[in-house]
XYZ file of N, CA and C in Angstrom:
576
model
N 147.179 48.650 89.824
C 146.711 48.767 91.195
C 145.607 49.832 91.240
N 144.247 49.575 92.016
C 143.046 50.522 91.755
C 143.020 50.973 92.969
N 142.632 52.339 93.755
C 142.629 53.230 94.607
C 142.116 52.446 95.912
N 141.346 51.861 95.659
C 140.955 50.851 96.772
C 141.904 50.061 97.182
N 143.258 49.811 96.696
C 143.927 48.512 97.504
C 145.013 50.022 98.292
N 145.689 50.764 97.319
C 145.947 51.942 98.010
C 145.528 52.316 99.462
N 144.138 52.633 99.797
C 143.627 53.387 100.817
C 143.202 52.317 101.816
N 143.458 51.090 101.699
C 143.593 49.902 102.423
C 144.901 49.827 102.957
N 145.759 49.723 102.615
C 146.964 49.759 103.151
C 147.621 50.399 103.972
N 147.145 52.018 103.640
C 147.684 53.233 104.701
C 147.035 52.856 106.054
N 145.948 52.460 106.060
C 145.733 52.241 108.017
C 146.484 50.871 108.618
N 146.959 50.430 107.434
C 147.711 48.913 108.103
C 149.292 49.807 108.418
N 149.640 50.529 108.132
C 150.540 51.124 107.900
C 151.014 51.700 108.914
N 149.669 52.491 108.805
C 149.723 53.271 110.183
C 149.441 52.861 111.545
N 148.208 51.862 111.631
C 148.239 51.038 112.870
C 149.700 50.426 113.243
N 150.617 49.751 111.804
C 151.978 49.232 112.249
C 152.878 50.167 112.756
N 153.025 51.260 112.483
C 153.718 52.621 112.929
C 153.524 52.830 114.788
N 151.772 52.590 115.057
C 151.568 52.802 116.042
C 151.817 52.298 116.915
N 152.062 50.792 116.583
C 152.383 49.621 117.450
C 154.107 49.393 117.651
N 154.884 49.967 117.061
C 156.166 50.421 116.891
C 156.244 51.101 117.926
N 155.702 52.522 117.830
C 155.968 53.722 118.622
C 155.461 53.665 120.341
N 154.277 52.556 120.374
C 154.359 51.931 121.583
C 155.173 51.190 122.509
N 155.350 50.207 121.383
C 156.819 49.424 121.621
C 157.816 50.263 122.148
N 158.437 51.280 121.594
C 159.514 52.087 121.739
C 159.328 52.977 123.335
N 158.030 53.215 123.152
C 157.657 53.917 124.257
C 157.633 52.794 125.754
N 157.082 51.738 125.393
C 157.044 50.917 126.808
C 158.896 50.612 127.157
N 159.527 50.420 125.966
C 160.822 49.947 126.482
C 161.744 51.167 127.026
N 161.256 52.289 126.499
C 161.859 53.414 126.823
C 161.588 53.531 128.597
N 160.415 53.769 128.965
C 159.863 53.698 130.125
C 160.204 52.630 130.981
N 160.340 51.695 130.475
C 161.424 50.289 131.283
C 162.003 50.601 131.792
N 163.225 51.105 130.636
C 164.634 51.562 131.272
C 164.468 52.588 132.236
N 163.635 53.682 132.033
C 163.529 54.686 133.499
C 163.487 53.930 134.578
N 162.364 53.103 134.906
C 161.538 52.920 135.543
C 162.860 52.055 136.494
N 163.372 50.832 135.436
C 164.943 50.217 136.037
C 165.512 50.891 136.355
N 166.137 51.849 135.221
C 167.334 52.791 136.239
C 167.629 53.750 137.632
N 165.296 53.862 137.595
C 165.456 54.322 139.546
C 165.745 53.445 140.111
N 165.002 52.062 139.872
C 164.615 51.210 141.091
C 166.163 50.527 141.391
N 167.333 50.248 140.395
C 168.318 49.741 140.245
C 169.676 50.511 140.670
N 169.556 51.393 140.303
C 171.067 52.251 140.493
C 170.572 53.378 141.210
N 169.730 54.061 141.102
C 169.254 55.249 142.581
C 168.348 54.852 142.864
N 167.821 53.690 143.447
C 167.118 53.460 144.471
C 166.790 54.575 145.617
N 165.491 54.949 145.637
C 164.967 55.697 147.055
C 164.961 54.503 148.139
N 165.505 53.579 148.325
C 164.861 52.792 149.290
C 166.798 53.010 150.303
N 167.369 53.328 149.602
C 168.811 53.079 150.356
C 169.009 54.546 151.150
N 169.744 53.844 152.818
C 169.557 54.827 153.290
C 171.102 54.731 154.006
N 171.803 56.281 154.323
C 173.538 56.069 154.691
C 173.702 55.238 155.947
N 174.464 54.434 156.063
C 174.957 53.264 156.950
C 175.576 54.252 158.299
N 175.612 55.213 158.195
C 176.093 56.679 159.217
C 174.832 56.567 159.954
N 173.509 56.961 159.176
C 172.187 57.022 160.080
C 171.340 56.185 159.992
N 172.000 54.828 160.460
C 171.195 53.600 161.221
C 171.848 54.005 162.246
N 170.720 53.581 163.806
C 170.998 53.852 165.102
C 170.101 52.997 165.554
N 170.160 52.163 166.795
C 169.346 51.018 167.954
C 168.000 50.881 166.797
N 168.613 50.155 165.816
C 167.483 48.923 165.134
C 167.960 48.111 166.083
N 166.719 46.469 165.584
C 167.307 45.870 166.670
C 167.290 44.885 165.901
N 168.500 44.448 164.653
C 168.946 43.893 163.823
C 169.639 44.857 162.307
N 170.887 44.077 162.243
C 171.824 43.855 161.223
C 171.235 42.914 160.244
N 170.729 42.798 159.039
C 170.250 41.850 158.710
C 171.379 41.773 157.129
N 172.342 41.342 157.150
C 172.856 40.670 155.666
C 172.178 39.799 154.879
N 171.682 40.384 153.853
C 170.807 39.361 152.607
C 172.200 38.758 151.789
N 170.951 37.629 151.104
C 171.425 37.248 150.248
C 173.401 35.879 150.406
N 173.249 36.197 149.066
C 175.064 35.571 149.757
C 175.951 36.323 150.353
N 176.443 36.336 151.426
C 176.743 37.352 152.265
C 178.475 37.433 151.327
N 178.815 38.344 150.369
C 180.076 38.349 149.859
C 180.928 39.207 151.667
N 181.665 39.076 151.051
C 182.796 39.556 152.190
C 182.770 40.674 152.303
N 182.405 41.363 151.645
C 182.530 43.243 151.290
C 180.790 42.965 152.486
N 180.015 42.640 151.978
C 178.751 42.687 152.580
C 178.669 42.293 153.732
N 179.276 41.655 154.040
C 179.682 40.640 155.628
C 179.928 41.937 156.267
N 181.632 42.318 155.587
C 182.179 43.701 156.502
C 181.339 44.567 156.452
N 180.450 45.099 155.665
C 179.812 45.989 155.801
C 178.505 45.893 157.085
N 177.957 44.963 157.133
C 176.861 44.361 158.394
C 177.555 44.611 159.353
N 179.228 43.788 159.817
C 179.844 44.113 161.302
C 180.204 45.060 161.604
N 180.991 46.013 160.498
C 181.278 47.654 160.518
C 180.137 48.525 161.479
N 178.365 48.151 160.666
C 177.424 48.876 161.367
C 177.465 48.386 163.095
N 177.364 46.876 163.108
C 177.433 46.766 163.952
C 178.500 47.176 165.381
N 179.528 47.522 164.282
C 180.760 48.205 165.549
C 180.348 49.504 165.409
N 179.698 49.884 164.578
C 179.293 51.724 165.378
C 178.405 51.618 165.822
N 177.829 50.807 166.662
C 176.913 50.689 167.450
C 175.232 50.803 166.795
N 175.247 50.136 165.571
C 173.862 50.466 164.972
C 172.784 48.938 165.520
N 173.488 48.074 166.248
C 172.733 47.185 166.902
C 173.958 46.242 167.412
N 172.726 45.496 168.077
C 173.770 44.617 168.970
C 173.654 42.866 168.412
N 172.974 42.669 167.066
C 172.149 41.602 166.533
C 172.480 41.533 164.946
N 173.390 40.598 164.576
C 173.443 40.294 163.273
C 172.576 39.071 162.587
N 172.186 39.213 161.599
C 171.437 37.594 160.659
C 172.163 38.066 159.655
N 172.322 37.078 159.121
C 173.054 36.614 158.078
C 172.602 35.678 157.347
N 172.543 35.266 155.805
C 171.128 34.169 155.636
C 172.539 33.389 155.116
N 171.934 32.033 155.671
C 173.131 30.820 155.042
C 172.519 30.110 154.399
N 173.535 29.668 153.577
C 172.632 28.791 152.266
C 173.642 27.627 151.487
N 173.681 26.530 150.684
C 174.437 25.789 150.640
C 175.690 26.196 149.926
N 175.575 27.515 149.480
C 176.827 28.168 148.688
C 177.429 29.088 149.028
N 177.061 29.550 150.177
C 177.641 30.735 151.134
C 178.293 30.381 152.040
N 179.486 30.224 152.672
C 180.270 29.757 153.565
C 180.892 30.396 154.754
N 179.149 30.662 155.276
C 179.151 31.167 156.432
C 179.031 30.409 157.908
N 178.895 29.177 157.707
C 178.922 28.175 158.537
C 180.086 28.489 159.627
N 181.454 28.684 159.570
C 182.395 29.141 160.145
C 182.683 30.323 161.472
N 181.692 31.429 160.514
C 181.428 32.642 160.900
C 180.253 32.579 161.495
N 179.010 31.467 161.583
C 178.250 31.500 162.239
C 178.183 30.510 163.686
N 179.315 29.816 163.573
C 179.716 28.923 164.641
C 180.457 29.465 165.298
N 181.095 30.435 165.274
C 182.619 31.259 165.977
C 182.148 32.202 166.741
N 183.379 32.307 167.831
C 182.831 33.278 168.801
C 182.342 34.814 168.560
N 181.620 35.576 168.695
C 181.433 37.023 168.025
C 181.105 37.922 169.113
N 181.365 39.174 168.929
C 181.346 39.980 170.452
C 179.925 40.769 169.993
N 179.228 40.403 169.353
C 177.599 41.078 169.216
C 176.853 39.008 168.820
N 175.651 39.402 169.161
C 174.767 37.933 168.876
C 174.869 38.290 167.224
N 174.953 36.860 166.852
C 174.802 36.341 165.486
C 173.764 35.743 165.355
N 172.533 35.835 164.439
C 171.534 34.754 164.093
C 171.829 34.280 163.134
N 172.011 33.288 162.180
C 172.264 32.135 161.215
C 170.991 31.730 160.749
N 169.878 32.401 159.875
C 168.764 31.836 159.236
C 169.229 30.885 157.752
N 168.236 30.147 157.593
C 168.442 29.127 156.081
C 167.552 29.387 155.820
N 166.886 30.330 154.581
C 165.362 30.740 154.353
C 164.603 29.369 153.281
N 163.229 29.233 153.448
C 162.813 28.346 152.816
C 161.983 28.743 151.934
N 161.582 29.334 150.816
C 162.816 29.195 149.700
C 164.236 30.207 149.899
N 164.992 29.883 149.178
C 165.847 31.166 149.202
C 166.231 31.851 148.187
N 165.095 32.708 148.772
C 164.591 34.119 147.432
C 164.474 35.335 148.849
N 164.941 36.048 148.116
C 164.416 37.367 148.785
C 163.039 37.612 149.749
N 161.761 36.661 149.280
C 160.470 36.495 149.847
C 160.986 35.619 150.897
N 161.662 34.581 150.627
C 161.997 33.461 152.052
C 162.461 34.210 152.457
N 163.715 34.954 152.608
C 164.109 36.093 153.691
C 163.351 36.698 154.273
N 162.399 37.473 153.696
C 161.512 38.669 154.520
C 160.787 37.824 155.443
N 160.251 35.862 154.451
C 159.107 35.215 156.035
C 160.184 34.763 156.989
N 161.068 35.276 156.963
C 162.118 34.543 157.990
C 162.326 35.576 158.884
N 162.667 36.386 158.191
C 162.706 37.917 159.237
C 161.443 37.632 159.909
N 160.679 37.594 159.307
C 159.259 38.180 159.874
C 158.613 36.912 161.162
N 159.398 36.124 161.024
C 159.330 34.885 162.152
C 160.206 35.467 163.396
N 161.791 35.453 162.796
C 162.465 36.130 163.892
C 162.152 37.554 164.954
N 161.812 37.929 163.842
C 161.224 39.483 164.237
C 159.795 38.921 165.414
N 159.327 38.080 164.973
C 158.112 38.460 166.009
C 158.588 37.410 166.945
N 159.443 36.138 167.148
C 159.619 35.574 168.417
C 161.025 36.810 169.342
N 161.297 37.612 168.496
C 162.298 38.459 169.882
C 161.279 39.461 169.780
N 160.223 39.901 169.332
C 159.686 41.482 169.789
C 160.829 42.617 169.041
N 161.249 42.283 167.664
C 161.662 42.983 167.151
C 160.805 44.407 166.676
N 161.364 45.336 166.356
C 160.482 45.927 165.298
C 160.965 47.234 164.721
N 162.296 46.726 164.563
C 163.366 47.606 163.595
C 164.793 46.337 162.971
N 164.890 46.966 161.621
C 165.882 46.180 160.600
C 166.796 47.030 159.885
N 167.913 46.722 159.991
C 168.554 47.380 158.614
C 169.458 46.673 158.060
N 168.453 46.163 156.770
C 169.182 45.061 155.783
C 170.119 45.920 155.012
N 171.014 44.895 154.538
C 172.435 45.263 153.795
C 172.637 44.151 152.712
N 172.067 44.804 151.521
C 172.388 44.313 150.385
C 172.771 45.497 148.711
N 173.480 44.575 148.261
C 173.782 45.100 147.126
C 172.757 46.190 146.561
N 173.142 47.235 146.234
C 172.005 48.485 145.329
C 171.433 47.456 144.269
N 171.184 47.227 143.351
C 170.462 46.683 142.454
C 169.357 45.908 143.383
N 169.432 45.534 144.240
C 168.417 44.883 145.097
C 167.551 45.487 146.105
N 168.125 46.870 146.269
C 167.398 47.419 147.607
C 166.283 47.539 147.129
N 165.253 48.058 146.135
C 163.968 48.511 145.899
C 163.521 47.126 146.370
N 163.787 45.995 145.564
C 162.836 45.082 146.062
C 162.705 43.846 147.146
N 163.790 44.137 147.737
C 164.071 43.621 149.124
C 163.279 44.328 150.183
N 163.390 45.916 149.810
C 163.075 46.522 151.023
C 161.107 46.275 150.439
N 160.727 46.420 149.248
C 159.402 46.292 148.963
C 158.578 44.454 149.584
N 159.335 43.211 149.843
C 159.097 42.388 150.395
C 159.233 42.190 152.038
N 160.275 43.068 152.538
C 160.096 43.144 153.876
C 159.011 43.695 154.160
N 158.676 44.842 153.802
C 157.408 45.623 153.771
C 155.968 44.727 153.718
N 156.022 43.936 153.152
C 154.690 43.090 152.791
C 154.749 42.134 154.340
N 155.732 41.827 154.734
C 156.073 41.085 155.845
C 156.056 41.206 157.431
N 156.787 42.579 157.490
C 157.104 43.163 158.588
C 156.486 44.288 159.028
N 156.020 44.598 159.491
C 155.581 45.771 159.837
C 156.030 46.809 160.648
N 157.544 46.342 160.947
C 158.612 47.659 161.838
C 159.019 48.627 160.799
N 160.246 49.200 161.380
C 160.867 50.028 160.359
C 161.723 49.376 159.753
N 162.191 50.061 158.186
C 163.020 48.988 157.436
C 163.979 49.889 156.763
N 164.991 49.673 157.135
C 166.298 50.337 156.121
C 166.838 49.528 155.601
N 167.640 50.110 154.541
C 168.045 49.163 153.725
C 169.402 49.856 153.607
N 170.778 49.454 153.557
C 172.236 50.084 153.255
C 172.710 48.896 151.952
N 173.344 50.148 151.528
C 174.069 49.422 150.103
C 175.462 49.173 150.402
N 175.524 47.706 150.293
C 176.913 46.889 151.162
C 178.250 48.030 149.758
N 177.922 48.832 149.002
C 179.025 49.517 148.270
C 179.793 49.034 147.522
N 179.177 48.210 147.090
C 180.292 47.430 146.159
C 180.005 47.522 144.874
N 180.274 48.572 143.960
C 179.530 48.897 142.868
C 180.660 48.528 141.738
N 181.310 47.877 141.554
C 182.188 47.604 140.819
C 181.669 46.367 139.538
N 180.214 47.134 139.115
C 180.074 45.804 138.188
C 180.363 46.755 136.649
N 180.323 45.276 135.844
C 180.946 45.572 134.897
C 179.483 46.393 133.652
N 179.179 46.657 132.627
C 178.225 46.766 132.019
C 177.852 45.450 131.728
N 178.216 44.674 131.219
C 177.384 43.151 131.226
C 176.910 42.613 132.275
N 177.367 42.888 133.643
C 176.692 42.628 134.849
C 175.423 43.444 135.335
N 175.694 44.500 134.890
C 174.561 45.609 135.147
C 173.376 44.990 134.313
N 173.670 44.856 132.736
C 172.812 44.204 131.839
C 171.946 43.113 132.417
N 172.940 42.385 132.823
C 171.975 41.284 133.775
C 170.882 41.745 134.939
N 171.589 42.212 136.029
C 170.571 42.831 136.870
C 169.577 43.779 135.991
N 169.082 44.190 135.314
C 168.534 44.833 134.166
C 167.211 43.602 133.971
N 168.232 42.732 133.327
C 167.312 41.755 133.066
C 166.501 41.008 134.075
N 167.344 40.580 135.469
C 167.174 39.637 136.265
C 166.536 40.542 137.586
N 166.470 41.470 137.549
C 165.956 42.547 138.556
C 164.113 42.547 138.052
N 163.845 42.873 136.492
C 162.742 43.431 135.640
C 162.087 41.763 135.578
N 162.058 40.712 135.638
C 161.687 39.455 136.337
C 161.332 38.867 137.867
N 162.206 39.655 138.320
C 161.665 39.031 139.948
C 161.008 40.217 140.082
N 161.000 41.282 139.771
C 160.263 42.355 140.154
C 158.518 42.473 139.413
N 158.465 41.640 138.639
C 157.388 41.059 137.654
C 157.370 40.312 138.549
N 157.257 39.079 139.234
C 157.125 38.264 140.274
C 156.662 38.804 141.596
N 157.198 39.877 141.902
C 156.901 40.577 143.409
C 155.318 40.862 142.998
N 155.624 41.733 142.020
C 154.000 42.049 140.808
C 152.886 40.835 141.197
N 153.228 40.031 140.473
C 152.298 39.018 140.427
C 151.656 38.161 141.509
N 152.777 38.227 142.508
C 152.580 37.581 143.971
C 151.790 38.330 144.912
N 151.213 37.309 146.250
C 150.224 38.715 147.027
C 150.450 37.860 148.367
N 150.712 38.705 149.531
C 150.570 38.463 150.577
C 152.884 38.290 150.928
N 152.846 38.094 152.290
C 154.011 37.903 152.299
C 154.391 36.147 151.991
């Protein structure tokens, strides 16, 4: 081997080193970047200090913990107006037909993604002269729920974490995964 194939090699070497240590560095920064937006979210705010919004808004599949958590606000008087989004796997049909001692709205968003929610809000919101919300969904979701209402709405927007933190590490893994995709999507998308 002559000195020339030697001193050829070390910058392949080292460029490969570099492209490693990037690597390491972008995935490192991932995980920060997930673990605010996912598990301490700045966007969640205590379900104590919501006061006269003028909507309860339950995202998503309204689990039962999340349900109670929307009517709870609504019995401490944090509005007089629930939505709830129904969808063919949520079996809220019941609860949206039944008598209720605050108004219930019953939206079916078109699509139903988090973005169909916010243009749905953002319909409702402007035929009542809304212009306060406080959605209630799962923490792993508040950053980018509350970041699509935002593109949408232009009132105020809280967001409460329905508290149900009981996931497992393989569930977390997922939202990890499935959070760092639609949130690449919010990315890529423009307008509400």
């Amino acid at each position: 081997m002559n000195i020339t194939d030697r001193t050829s090699r070390q910058p392949r070497r080292r460029s490969g080193r570099l492209i490693v240590w990037v690597i390491i560095a972008v995935l490192i920064g991932w995980l920060l970047l997930m673990v605010r937006w996912l598990v301490f979210p700045t966007a969640i705010s205590s379900a104590n200090s919501i006061q006269n919004v003028d909507a309860v808004y339950v995202l998503g599949e309204a689990t039962p913990e999340r349900l109670a958590k929307g009517i709870a606000m609504i019995e401490t008087g944090a509005s007089d107006h629930l939505v709830v989004t129904v969808t063919p796997t949520n079996r809220l049909h019941a609860f949206c037909s039944a008598e209720q001692d605050f108004e219930v709205h019953c939206i079916s968003p078109q699509p139903e993604t988090t973005r169909g929610e916010a243009r749905q809000w953002a319909q409702l919101a402007g035929a009542k002269q809304w212009d306060s919300v406080a959605i209630v969904t799962m923490r792993p979701h508040a950053t980018r729920s509350s970041w699509y209402f935002q593109r949408c709405f232009d009132g105020q927007i809280s967001v409460v974490d329905d508290e149900v933190l009981s996931l497992s590490v393989l569930q977390w893994a997922r939202q990890f995964v499935y959070e760092t995709g639609a949130m690449a999507k919010f990315a890529m998308s423009r307008g509400c």
